[in-house]
CSV table of N, CA and C in Angstrom, one decimal:
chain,number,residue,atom,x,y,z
T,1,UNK,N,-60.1,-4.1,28.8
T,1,UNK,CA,-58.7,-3.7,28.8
T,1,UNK,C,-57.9,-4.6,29.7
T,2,UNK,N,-56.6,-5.1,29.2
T,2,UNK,CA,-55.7,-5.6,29.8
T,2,UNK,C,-55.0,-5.0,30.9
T,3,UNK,N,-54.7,-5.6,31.6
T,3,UNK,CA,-53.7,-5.4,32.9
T,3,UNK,C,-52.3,-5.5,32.4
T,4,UNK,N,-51.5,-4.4,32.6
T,4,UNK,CA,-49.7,-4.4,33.1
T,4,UNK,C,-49.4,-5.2,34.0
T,5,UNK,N,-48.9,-6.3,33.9
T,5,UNK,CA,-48.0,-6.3,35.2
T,5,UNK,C,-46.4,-6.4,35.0
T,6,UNK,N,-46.1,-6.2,36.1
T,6,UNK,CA,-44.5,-6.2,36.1
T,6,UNK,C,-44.0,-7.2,36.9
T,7,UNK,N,-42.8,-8.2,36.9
T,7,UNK,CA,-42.5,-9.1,37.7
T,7,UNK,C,-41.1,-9.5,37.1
T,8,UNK,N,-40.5,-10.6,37.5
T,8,UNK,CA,-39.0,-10.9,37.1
T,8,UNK,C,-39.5,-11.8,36.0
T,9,UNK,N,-38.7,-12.1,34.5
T,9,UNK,CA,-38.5,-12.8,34.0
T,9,UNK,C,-37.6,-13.6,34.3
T,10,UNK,N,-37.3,-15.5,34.1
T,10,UNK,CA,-36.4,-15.9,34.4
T,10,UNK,C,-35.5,-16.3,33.4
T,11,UNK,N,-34.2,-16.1,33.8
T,11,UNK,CA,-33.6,-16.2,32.7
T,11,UNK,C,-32.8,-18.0,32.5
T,12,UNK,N,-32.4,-17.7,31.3
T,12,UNK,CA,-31.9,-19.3,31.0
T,12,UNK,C,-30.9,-19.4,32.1
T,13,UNK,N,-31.4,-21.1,31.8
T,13,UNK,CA,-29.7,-21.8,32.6
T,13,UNK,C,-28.5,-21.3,32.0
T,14,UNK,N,-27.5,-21.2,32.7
T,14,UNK,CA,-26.7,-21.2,32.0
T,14,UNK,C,-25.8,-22.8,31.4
T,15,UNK,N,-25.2,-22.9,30.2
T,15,UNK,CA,-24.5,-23.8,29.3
T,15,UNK,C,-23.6,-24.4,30.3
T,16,UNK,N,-22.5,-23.7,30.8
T,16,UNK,CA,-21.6,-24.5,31.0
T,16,UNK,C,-21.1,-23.2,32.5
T,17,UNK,N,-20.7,-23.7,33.6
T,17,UNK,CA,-19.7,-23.4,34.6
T,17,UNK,C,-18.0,-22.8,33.6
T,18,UNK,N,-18.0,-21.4,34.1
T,18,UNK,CA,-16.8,-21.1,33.6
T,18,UNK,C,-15.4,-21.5,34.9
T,19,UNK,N,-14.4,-22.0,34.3
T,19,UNK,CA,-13.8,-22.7,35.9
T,19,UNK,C,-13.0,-21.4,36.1
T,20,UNK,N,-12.9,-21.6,37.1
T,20,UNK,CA,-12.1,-20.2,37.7
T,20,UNK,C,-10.5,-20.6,38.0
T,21,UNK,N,-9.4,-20.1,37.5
T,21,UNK,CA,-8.8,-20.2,37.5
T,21,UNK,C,-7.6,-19.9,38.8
T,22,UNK,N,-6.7,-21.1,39.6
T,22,UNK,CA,-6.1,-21.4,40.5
T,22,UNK,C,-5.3,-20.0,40.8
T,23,UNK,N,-5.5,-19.3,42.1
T,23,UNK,CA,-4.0,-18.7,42.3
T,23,UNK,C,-3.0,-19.0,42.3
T,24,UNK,N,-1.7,-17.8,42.1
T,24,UNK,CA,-0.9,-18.7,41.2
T,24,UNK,C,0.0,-19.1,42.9
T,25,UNK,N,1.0,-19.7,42.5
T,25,UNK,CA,1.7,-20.1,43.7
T,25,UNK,C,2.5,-19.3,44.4
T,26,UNK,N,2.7,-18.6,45.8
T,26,UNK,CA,3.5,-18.0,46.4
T,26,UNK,C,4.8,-18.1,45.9
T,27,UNK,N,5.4,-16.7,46.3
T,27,UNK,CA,6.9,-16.4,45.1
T,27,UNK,C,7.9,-16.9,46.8
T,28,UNK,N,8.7,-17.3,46.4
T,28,UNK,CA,10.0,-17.2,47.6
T,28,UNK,C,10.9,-16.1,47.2
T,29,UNK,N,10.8,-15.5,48.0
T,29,UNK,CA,11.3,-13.9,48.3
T,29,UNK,C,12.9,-14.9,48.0
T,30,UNK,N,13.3,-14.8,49.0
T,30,UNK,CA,14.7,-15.8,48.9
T,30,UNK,C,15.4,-16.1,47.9
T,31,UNK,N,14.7,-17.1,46.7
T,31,UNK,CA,14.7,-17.3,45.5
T,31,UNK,C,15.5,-16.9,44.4
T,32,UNK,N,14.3,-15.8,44.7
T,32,UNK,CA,14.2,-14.5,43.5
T,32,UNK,C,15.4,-14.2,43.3
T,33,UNK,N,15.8,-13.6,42.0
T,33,UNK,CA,17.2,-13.1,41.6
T,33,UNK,C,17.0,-11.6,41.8
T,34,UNK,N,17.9,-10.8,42.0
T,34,UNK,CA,17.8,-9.4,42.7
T,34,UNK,C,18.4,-8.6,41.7
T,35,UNK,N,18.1,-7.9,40.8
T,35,UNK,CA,19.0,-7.3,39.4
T,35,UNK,C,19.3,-5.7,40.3
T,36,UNK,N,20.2,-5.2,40.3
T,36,UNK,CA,20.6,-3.8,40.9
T,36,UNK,C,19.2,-2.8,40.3
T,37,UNK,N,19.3,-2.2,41.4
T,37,UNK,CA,18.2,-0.7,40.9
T,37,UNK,C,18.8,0.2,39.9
T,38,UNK,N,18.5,0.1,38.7
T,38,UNK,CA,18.4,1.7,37.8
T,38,UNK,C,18.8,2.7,39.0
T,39,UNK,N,20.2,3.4,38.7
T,39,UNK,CA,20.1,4.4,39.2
T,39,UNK,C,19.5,6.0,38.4
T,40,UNK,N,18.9,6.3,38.3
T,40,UNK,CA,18.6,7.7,37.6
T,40,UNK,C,18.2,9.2,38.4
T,41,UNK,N,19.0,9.8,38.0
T,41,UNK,CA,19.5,11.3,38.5
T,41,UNK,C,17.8,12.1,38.8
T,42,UNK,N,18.0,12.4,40.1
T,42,UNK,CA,16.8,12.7,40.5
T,42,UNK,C,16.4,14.6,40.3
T,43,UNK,N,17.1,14.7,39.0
T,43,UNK,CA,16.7,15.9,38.3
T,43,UNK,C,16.1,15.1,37.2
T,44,UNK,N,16.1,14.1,36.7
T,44,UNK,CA,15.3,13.5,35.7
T,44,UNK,C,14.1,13.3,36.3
T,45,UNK,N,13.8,13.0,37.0
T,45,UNK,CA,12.8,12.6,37.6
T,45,UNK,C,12.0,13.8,38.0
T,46,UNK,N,12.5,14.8,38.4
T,46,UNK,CA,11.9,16.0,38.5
T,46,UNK,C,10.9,16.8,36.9
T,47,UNK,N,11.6,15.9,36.2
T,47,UNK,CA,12.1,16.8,34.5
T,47,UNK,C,10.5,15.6,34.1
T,48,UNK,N,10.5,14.7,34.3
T,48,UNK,CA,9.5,13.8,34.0
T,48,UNK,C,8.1,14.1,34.6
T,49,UNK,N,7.9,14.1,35.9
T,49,UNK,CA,6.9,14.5,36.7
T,49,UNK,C,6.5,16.1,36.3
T,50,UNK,N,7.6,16.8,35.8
T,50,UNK,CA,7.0,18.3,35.0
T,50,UNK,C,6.5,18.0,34.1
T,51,UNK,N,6.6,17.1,33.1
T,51,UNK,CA,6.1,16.5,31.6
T,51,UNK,C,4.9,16.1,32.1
T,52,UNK,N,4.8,14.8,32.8
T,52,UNK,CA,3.7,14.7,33.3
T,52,UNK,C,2.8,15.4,34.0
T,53,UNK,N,2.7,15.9,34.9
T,53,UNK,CA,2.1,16.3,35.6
T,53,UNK,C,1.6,17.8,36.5
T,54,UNK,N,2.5,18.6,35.7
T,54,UNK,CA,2.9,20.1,35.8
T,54,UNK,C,2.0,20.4,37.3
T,55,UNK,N,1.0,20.5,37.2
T,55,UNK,CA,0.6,21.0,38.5
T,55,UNK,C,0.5,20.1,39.5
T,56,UNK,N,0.3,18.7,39.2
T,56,UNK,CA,0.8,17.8,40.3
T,56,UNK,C,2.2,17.3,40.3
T,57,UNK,N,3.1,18.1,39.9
T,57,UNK,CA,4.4,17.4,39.7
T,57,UNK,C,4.8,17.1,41.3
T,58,UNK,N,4.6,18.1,42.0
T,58,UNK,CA,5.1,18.1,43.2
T,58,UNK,C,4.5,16.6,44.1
T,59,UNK,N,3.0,16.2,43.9
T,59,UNK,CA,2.5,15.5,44.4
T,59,UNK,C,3.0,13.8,43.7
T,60,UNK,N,3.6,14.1,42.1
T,60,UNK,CA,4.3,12.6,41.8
T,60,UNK,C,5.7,12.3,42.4
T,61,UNK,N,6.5,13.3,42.9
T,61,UNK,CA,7.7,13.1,43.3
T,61,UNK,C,7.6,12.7,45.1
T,62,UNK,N,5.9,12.7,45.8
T,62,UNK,CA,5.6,11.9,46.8
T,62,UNK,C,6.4,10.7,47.4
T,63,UNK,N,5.9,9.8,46.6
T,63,UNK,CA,6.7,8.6,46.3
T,63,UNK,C,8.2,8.5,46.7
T,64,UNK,N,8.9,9.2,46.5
T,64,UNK,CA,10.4,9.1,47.1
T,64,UNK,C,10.5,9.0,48.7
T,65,UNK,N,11.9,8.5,48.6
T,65,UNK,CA,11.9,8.3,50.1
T,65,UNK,C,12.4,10.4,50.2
T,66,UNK,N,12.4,10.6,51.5
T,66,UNK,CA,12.1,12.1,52.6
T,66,UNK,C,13.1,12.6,52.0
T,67,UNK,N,14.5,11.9,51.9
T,67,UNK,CA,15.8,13.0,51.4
T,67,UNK,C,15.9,13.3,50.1
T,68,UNK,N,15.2,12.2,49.4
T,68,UNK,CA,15.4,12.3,47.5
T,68,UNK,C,14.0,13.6,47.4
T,69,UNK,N,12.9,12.8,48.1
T,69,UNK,CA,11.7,13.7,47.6
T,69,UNK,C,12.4,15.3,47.8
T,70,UNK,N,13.3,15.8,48.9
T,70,UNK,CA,13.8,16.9,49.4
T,70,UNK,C,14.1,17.9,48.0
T,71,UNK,N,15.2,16.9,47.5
T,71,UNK,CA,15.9,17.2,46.7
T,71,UNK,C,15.4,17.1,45.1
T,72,UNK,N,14.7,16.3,45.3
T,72,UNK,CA,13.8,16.2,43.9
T,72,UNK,C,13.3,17.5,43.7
T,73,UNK,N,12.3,17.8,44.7
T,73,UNK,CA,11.9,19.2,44.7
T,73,UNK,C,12.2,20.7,44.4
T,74,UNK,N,13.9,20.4,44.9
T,74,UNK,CA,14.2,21.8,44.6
T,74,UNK,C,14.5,21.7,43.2
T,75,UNK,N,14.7,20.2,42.6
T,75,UNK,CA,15.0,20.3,41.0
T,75,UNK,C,13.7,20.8,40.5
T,76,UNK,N,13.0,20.6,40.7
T,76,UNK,CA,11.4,21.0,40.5
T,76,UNK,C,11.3,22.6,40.2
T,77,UNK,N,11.3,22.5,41.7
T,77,UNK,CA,11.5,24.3,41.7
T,77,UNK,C,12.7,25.0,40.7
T,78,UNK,N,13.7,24.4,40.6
T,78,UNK,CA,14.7,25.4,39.7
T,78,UNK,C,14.0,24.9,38.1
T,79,UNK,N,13.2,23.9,38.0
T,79,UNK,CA,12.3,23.8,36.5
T,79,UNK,C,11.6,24.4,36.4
T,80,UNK,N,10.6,24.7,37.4
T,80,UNK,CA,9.2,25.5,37.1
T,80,UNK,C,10.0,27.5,36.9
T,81,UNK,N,11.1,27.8,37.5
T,81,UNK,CA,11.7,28.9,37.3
T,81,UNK,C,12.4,29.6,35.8
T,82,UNK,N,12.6,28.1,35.4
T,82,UNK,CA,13.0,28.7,33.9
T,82,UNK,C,12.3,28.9,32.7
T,83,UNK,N,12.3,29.4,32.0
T,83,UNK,CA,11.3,30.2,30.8
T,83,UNK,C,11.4,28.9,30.0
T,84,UNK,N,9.9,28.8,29.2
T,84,UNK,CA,9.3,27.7,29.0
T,84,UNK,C,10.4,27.3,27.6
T,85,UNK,N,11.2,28.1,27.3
T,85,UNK,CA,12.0,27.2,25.4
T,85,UNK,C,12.9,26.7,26.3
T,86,UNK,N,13.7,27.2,27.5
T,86,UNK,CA,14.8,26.2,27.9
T,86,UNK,C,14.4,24.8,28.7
T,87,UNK,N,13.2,25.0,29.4
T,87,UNK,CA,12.8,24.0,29.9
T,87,UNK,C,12.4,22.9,28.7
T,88,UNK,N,11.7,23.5,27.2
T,88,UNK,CA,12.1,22.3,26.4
T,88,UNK,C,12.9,22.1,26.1
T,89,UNK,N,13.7,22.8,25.9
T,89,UNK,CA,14.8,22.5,25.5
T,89,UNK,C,16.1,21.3,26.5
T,90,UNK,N,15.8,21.7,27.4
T,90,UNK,CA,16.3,20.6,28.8
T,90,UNK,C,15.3,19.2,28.6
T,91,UNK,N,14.6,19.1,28.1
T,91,UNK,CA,13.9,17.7,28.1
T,91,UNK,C,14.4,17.0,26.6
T,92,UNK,N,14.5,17.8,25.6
T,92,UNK,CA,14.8,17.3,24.6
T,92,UNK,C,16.5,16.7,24.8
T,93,UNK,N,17.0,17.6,25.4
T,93,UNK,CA,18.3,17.0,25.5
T,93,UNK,C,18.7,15.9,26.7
T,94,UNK,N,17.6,15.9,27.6
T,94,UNK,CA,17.7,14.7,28.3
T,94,UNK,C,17.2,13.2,27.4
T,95,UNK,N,15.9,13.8,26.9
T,95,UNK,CA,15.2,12.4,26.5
T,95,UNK,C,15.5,12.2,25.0
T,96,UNK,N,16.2,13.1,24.5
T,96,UNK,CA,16.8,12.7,23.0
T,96,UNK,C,15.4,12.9,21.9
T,97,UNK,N,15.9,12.9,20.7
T,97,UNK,CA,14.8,12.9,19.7
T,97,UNK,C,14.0,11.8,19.6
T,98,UNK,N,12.9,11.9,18.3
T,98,UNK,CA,12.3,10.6,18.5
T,98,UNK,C,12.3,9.8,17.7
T,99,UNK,N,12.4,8.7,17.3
T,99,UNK,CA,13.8,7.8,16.9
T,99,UNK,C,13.1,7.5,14.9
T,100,UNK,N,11.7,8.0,15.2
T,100,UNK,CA,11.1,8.5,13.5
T,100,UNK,C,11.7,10.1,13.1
T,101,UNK,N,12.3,10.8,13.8
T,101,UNK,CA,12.8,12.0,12.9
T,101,UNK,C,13.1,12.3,11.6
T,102,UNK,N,14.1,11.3,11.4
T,102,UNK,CA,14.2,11.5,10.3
T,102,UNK,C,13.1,11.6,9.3
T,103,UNK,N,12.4,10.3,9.1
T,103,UNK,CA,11.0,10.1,8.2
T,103,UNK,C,10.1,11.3,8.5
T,104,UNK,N,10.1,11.6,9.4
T,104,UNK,CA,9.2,13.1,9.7
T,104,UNK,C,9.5,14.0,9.1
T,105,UNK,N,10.6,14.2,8.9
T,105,UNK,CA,11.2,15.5,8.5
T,105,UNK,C,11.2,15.3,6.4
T,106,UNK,N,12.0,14.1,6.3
T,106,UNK,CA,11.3,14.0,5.0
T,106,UNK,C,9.7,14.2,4.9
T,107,UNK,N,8.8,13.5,4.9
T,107,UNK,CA,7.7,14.0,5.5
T,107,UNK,C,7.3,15.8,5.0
T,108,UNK,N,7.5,16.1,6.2
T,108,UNK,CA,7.6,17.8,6.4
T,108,UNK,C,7.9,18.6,4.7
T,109,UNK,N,9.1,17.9,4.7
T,109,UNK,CA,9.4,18.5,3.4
T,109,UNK,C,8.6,18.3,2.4
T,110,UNK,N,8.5,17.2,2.2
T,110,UNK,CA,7.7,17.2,1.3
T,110,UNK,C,6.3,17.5,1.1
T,111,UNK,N,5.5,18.1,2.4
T,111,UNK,CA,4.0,18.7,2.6
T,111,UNK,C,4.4,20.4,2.3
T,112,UNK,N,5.3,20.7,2.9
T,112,UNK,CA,5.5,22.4,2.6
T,112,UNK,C,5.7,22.9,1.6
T,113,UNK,N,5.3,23.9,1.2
T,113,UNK,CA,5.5,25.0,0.1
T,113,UNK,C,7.4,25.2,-0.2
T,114,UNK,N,7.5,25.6,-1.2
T,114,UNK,CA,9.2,25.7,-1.5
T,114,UNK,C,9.8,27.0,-0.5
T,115,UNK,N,9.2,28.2,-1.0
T,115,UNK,CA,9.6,29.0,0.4
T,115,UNK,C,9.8,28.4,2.0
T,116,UNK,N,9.0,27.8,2.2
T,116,UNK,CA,8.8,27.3,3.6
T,116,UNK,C,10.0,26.1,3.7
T,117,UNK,N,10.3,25.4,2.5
T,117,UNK,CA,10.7,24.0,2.4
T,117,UNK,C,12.6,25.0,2.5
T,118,UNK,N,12.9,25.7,2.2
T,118,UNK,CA,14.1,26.8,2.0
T,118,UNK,C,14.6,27.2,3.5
T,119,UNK,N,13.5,27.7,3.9
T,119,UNK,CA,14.2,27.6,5.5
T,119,UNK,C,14.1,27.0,6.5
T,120,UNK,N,13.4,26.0,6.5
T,120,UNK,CA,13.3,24.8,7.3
T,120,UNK,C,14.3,24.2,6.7
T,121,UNK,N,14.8,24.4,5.6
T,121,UNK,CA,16.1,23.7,5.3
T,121,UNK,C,17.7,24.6,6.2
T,122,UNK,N,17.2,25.5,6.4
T,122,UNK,CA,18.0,26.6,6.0
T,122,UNK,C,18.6,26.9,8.0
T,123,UNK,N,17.4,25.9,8.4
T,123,UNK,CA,17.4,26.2,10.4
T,123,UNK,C,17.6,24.8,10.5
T,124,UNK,N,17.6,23.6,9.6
T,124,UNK,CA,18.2,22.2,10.3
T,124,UNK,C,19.6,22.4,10.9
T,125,UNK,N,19.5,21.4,11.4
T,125,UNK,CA,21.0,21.1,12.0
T,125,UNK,C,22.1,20.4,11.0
T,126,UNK,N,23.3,20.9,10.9
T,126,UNK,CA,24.1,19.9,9.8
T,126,UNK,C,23.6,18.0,9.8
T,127,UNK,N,23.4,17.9,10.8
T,127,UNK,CA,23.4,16.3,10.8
T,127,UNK,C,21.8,15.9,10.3
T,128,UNK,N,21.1,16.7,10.1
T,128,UNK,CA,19.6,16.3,9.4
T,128,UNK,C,20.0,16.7,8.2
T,129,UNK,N,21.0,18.0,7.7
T,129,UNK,CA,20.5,18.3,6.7
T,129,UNK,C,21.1,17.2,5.7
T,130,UNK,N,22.0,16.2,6.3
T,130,UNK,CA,22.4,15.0,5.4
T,130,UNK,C,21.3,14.4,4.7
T,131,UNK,N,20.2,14.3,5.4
T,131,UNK,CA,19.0,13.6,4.5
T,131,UNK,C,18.3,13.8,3.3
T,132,UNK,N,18.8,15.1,3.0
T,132,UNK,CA,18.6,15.9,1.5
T,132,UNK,C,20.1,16.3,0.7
T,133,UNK,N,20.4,15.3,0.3
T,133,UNK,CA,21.8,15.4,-0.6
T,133,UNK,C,21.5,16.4,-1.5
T,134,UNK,N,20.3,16.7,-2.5
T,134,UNK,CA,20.2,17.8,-3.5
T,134,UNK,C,20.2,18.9,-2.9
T,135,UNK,N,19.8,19.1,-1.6
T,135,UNK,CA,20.1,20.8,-1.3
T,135,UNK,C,21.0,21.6,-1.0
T,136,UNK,N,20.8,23.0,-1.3
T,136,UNK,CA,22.1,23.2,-0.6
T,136,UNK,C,21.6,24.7,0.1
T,137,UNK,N,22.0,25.3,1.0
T,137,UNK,CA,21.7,26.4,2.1
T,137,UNK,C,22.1,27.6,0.7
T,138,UNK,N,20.6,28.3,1.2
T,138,UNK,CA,20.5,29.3,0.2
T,138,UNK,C,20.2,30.5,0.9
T,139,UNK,N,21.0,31.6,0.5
T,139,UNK,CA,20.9,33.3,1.7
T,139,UNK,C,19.1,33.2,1.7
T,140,UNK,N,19.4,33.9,2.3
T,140,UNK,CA,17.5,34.3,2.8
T,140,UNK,C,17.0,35.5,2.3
T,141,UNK,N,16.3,35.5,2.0
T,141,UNK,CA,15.2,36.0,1.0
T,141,UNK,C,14.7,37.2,1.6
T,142,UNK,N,15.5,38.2,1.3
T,142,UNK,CA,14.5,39.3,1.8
T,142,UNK,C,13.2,39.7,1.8
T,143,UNK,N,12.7,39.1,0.7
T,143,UNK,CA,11.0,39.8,0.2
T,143,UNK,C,9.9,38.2,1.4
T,144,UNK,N,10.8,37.4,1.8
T,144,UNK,CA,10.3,36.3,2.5
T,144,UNK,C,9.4,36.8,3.8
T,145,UNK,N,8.5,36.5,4.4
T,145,UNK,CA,7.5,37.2,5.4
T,145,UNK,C,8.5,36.9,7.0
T,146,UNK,N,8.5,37.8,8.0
T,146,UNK,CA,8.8,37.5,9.2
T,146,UNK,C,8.5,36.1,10.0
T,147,UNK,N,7.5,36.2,9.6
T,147,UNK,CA,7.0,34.7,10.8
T,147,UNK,C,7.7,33.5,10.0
T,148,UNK,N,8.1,33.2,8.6
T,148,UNK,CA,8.3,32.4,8.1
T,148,UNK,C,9.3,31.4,8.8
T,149,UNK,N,9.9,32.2,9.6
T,149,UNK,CA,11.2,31.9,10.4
T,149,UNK,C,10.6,31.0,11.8
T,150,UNK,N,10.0,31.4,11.9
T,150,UNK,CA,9.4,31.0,13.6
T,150,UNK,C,8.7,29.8,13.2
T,151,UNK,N,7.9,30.1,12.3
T,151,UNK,CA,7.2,28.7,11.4
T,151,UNK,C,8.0,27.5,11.1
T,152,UNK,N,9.1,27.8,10.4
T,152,UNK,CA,10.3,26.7,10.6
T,152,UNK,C,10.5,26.0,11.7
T,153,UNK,N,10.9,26.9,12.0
T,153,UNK,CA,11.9,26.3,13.3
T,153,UNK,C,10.5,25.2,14.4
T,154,UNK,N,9.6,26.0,14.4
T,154,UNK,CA,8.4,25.4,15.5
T,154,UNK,C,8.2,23.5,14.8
T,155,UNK,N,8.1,23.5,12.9
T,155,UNK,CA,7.9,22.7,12.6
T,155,UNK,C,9.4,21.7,12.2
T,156,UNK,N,10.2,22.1,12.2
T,156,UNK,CA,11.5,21.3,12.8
T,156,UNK,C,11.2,20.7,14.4
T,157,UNK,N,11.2,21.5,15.2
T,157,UNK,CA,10.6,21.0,16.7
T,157,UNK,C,9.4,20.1,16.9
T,158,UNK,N,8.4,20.0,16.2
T,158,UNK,CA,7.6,19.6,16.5
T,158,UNK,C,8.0,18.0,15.3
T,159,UNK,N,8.6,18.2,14.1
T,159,UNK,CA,9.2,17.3,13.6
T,159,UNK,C,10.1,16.1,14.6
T,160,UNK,N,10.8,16.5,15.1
T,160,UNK,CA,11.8,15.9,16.0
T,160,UNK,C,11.8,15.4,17.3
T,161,UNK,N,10.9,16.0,18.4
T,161,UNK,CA,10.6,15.5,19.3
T,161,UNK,C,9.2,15.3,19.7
C-alpha cells in the first residue's frame, strides 16, 4: 500500500508583471473651480432618509451639521406622525412621477379586464386620461364589486410612481 502525502505544489511562473498603475497627481485645492452648493430644503431631506431608511432615518440625517441635523429631525418627526397615504402622497408630490407613466399606464390597460379597465379609467386624472382619446368616463356600475375601486386606484399608484 501506498503512502498519502501532503505537501505544497508549485505553481507556474507567472507570464508577464502586471504594471501597477501611477498615483494620480495631487489636485490644487486653489485651482479648483468651486460651483455653489445645491441648496435643498431640509424637509426633503428628511422625506428621503424616510424612503430610505425608515428606522435609521434618524441615524442618516447624522451627517448634517448640529442646527440642520436639529431641524431635520423635527421634519422627521412631523413625517413619521402622519398616516402612511399622506406621507405618500407628500413624496410623490415632492419627487414627481416617473418619467415612464405614461407607457405604464398604457401598459396597465391593456393587461386588465374591461371592468377593471372602466374604472381605472374612471379614477385617472384629466391629464392621463388624454392618453386614451377613444374613451370616455362612464357612470359606475352598480352590480361592479367593492374592492374594484381600491384595486384601481392602488394600480394607478403603483403605475405612476
Amino acid at each position: 500500500m501506498e503512502a498519502t502525502r501532503v505537501g505544497r505544489v508549485r505553481r507556474p511562473a507567472r507570464k508577464e508583471e502586471v504594471p501597477v498603475a501611477p498615483p494620480p497627481p495631487p489636485v490644487d485645492l486653489e485651482a479648483t473651480v468651486h460651483r455653489p452648493l445645491l441648496v435643498v430644503p431640509l424637509e426633503r431631506y428628511a422625506l428621503v432618509a424616510w424612503v430610505l431608511g425608515r428606522g435609521r432615518a434618524g441615524e442618516l440625517l447624522e451627517g448634517l451639521g448640529t442646527g440642520a441635523m436639529r431641524r431635520a429631525k423635527v421634519h422627521l418627526r412631523n413625517l413619521s406622525a402622519m398616516p402612511s397615504a399622506q406621507r405618500q402622497a407628500k413624496v410623490a408630490m415632492e419627487f414627481g412621477e416617473r418619467a415612464d407613466a405614461a407607457a405604464r399606464l398604457k401598459a396597465l390597460m391593456e393587461e386588465v379586464p374591461e371592468a377593471l379597465r372602466k374604472e381605472v379609467f374612471r379614477r385617472l386624472p384629466p391629464y392621463h386620461r388624454t392618453l386614451f382619446p377613444g374613451r370616455v368616463v362612464e357612470p359606475v356600475d352598480p352590480e361592479a364589486p367593492p374592492l374594484l375601486t381600491s384595486l384601481a386606484e392602488r394600480l394607478i399608484r403603483e403605475a405612476t410612481r
